[in-house]
PDB file of C-alpha atoms in Angstrom:
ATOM      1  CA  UNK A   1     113.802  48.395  69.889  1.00 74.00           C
ATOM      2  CA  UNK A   2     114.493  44.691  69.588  1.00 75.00           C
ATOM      3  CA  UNK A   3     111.523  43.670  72.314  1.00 82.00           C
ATOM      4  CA  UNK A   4     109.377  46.690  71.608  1.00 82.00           C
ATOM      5  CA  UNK A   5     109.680  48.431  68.084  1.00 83.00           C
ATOM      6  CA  UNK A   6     111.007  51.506  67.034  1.00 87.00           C
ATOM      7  CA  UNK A   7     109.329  54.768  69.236  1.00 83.00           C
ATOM      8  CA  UNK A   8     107.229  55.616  65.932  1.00 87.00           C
ATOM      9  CA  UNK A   9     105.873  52.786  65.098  1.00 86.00           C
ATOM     10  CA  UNK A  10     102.081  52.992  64.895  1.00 86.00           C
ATOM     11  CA  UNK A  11     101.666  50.434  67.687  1.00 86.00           C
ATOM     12  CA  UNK A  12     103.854  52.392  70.412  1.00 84.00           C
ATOM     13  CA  UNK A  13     102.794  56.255  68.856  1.00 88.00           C
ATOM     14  CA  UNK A  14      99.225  54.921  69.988  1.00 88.00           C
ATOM     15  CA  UNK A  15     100.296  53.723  73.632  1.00 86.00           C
ATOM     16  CA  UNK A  16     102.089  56.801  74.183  1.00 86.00           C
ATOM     17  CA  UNK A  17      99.605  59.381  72.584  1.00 86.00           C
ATOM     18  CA  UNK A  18      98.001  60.353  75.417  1.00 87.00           C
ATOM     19  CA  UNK A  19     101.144  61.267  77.649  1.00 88.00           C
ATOM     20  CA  UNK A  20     102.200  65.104  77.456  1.00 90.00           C
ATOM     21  CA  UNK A  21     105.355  64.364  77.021  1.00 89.00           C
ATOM     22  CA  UNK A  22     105.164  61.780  74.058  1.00 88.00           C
ATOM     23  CA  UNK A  23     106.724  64.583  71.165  1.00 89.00           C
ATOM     24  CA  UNK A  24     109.699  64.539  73.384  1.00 89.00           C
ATOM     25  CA  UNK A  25     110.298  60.885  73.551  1.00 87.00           C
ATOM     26  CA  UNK A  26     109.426  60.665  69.629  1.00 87.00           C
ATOM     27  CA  UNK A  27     112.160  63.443  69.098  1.00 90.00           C
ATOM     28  CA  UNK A  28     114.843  60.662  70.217  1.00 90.00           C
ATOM     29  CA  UNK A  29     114.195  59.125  66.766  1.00 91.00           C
ATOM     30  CA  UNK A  30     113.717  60.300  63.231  1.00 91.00           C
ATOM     31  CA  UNK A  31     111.687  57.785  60.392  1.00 88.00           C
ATOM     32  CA  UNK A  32     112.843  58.078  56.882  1.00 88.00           C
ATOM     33  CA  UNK A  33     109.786  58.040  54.477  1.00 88.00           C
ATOM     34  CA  UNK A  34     111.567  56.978  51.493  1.00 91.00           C
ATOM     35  CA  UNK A  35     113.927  54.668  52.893  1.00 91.00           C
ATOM     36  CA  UNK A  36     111.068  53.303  55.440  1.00 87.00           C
ATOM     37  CA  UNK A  37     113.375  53.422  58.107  1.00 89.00           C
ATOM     38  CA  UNK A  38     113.955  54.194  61.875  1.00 89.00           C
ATOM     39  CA  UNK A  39     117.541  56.135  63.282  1.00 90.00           C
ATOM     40  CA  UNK A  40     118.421  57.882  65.988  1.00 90.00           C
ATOM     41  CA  UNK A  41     118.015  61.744  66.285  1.00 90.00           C
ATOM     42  CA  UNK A  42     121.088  63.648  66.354  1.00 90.00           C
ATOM     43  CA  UNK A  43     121.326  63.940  69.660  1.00 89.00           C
ATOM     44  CA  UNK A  44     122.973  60.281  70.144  1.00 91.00           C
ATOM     45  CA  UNK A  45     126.088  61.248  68.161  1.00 90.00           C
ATOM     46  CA  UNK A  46     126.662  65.386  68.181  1.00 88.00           C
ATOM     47  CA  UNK A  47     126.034  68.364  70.086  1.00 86.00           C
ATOM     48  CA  UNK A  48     122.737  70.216  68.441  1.00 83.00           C
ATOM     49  CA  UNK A  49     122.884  72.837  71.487  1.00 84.00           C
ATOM     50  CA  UNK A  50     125.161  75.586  70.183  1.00 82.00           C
ATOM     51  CA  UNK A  51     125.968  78.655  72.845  1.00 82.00           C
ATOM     52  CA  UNK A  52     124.548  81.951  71.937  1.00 79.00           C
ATOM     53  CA  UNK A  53     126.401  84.184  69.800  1.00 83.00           C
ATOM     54  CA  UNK A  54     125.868  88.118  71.379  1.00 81.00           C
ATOM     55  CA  UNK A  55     126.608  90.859  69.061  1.00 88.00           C
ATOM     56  CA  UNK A  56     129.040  93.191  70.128  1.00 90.00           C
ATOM     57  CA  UNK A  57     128.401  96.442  67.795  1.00 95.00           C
ATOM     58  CA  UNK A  58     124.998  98.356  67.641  1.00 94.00           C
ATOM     59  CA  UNK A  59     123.383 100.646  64.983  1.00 94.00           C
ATOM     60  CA  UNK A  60     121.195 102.778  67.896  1.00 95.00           C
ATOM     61  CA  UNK A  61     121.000 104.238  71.433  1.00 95.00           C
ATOM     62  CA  UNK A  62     118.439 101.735  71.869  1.00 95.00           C
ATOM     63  CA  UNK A  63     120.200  98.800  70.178  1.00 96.00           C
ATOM     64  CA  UNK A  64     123.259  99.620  72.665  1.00 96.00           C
ATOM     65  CA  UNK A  65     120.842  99.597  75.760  1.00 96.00           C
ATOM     66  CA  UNK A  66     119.526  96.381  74.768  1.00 95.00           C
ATOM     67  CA  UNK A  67     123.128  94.452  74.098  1.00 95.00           C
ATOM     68  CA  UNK A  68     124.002  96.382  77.614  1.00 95.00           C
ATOM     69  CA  UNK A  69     121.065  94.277  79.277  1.00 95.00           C
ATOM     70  CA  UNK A  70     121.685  91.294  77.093  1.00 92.00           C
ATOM     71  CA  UNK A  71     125.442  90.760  78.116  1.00 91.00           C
ATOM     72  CA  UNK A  72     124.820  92.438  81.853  1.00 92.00           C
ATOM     73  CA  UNK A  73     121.580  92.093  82.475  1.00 93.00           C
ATOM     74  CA  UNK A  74     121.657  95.685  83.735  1.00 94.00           C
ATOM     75  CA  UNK A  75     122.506  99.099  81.807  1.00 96.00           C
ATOM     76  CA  UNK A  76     126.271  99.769  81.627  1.00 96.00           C
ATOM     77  CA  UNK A  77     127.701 103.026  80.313  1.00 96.00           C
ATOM     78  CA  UNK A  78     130.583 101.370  79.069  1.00 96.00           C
ATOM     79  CA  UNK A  79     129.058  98.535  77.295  1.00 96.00           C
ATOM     80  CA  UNK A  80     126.811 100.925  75.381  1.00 96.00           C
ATOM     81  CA  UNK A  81     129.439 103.716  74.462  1.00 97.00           C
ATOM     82  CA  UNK A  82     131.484 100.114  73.383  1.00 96.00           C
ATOM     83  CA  UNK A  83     129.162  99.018  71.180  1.00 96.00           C
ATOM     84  CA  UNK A  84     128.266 102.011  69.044  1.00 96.00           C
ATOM     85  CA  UNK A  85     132.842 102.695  69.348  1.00 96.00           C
ATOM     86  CA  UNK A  86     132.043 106.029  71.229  1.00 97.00           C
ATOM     87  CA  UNK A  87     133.416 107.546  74.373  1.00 96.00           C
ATOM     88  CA  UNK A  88     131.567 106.745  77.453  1.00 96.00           C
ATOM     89  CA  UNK A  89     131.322 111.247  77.514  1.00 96.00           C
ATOM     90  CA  UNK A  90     130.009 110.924  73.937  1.00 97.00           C
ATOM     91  CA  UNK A  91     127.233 107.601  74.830  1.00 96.00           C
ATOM     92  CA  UNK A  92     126.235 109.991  77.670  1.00 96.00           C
ATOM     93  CA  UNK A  93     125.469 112.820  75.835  1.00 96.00           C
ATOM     94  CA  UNK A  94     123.428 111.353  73.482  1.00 97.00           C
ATOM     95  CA  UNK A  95     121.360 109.223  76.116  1.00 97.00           C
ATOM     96  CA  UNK A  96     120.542 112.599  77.731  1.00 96.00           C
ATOM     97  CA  UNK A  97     119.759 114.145  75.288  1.00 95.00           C
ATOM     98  CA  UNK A  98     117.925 111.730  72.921  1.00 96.00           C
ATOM     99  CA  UNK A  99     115.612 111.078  77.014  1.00 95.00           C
ATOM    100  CA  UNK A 100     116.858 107.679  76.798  1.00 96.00           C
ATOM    101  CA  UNK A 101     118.748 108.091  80.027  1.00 97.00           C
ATOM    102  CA  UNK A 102     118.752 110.475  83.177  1.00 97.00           C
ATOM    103  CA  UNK A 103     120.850 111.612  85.787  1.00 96.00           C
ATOM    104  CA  UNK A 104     120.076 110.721  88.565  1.00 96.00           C
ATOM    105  CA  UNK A 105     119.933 113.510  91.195  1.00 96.00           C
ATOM    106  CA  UNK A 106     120.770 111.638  94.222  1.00 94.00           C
ATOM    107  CA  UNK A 107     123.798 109.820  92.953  1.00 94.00           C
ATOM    108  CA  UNK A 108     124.805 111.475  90.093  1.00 94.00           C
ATOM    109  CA  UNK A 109     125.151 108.680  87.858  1.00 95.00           C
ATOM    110  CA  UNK A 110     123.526 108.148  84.747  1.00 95.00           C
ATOM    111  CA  UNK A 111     120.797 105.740  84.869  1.00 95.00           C
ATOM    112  CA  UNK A 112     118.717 104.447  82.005  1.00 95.00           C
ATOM    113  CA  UNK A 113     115.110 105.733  81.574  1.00 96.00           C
ATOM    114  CA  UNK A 114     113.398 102.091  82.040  1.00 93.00           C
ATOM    115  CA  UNK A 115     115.180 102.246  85.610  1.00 94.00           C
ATOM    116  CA  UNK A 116     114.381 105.377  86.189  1.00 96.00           C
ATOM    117  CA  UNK A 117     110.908 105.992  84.998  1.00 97.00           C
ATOM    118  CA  UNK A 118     110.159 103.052  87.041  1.00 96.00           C
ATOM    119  CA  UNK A 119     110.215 102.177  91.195  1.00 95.00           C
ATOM    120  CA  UNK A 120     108.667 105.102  93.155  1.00 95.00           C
ATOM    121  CA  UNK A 121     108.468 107.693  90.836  1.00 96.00           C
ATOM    122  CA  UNK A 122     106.483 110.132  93.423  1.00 96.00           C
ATOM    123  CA  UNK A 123     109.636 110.047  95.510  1.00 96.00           C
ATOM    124  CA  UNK A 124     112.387 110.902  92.842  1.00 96.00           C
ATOM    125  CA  UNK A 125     109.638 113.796  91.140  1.00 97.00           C
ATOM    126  CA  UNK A 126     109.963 115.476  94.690  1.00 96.00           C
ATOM    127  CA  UNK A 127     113.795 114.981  94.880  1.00 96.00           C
ATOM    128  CA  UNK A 128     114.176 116.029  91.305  1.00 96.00           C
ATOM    129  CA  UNK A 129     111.777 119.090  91.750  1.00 96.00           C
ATOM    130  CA  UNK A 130     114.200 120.147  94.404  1.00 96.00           C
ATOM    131  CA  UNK A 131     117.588 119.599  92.438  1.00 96.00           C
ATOM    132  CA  UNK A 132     115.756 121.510  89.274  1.00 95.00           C
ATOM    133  CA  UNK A 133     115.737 124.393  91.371  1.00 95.00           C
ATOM    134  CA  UNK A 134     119.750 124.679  92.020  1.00 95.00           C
ATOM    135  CA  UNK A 135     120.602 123.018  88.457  1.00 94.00           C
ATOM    136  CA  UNK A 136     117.886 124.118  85.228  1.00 93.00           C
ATOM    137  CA  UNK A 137     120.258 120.468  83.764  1.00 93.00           C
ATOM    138  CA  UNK A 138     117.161 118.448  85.936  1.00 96.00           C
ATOM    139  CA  UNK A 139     114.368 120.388  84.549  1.00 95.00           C
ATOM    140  CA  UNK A 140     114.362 116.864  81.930  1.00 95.00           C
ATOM    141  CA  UNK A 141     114.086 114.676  84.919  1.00 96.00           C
ATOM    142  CA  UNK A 142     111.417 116.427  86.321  1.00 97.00           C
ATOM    143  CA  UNK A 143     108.875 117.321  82.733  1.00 96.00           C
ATOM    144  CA  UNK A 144     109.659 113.115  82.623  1.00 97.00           C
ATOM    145  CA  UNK A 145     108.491 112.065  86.007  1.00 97.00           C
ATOM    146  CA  UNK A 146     105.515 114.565  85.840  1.00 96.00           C
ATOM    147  CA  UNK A 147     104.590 112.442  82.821  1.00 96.00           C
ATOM    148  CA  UNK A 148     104.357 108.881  84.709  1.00 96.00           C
ATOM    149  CA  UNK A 149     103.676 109.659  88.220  1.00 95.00           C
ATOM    150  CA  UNK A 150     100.544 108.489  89.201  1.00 93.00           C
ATOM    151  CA  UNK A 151      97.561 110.745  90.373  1.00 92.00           C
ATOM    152  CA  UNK A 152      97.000 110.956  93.666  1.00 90.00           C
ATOM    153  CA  UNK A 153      94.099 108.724  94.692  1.00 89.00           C
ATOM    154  CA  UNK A 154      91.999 109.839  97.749  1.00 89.00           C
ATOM    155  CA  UNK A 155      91.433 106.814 100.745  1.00 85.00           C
ATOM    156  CA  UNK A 156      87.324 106.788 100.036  1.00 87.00           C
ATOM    157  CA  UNK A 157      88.209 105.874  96.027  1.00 89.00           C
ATOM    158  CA  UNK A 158      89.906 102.739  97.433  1.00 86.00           C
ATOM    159  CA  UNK A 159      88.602 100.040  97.984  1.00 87.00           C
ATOM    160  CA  UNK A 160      89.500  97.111 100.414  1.00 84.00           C
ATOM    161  CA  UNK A 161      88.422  93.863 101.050  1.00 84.00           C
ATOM    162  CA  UNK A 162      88.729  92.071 104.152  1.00 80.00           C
ATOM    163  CA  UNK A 163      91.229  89.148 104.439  1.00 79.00           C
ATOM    164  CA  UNK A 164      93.105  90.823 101.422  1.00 85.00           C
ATOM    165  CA  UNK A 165      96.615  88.702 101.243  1.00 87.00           C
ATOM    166  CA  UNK A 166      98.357  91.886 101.636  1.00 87.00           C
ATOM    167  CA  UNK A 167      96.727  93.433 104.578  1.00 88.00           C
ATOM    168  CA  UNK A 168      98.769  92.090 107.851  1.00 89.00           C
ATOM    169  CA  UNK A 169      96.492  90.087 110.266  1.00 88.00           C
ATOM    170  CA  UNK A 170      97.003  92.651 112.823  1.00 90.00           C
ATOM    171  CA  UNK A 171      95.909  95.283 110.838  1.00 88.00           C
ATOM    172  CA  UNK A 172      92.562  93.372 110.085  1.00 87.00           C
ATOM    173  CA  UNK A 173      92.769  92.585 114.188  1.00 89.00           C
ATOM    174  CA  UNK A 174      92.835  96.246 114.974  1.00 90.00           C
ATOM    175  CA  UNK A 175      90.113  97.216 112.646  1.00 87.00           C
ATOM    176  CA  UNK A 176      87.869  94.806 113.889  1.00 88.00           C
ATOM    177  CA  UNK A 177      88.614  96.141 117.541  1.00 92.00           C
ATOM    178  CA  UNK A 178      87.690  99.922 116.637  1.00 89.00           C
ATOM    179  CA  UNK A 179      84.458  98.728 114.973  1.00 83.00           C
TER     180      UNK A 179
END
């Protein structure tokens, strides 16, 4: 400052305006129009980070699955049933039957809908087709999977171009040796 000037002084805001990162280094100090003076940002003498304060209680099902992803990062039973002060029975009940969760047929855990609407949904419509038939509790799985699986496309609607990133160079290699 002594050599130089203060950062936001007219003479150094015009050296540094064209650099990207100029708002960051004019953060470091803060100019008092009244006063016509130059002091440090806070940053110099206290913490302006704070940590994050999670909440703990919810007012929905979907409030609860979004704290359970917050604090996890994954669905937990036991953090939902927690936050709306319900049994874990009671949190699964109402998941089921509010379609915001599923069982899932292969290991008979409950698993949230965004999980299990997802991934390859073809694959767990068969399996839960099959289940549906033993146990009418599935039927829920299966009316929701019908819903997002994909139609089946047929291999002259697709369309493929060569040297496609995915395609394996052997693949391309073999095709070009049937041709």
């Amino acid at each position: 400052v002594l050599q130089n000037g203060n950062l936001l002084a007219s003479v150094n805001t015009r050296l540094f305006s064209l650099d990207s990162s100029a708002p960051l280094l004019w953060s470091l100090e803060i100019f008092d129009d009244e006063k016509q003076t130059y002091s440090k940002a806070d940053i110099f003498f206290k913490t302006t980070v704070s940590t994050a304060i999670l909440a703990t209680k919810a007012e929905s099902l979907g409030d609860a699955i979004g704290l359970s992803y917050n604090s996890r990062g994954e669905f937990d039973i036991t953090i939902v049933a927690k936050s709306l002060d319900i049994s874990i029975e009671e949190a699964e009940d109402r998941l089921l039957a509010s379609g915001l969760a599923f069982v899932d047929p292969e290991s008979l855990d409950v698993v949230d809908a965004i999980e299990y609407l997802s991934g390859n949904v073809r694959s767990k419509y068969e399996i839960a087709k099959v289940k549906a038939e033993s146990d009418s509790s599935f039927s829920d799985n299966v009316n929701a999977l019908s819903k997002v699986v994909p139609p089946t496309v047929s291999i002259d609607e697709i369309s493929i171009q060569l040297g496609a990133t995915w395609i394996d160079a052997e693949v391309i290699e073999q095709f070009c040796n049937e041709i």
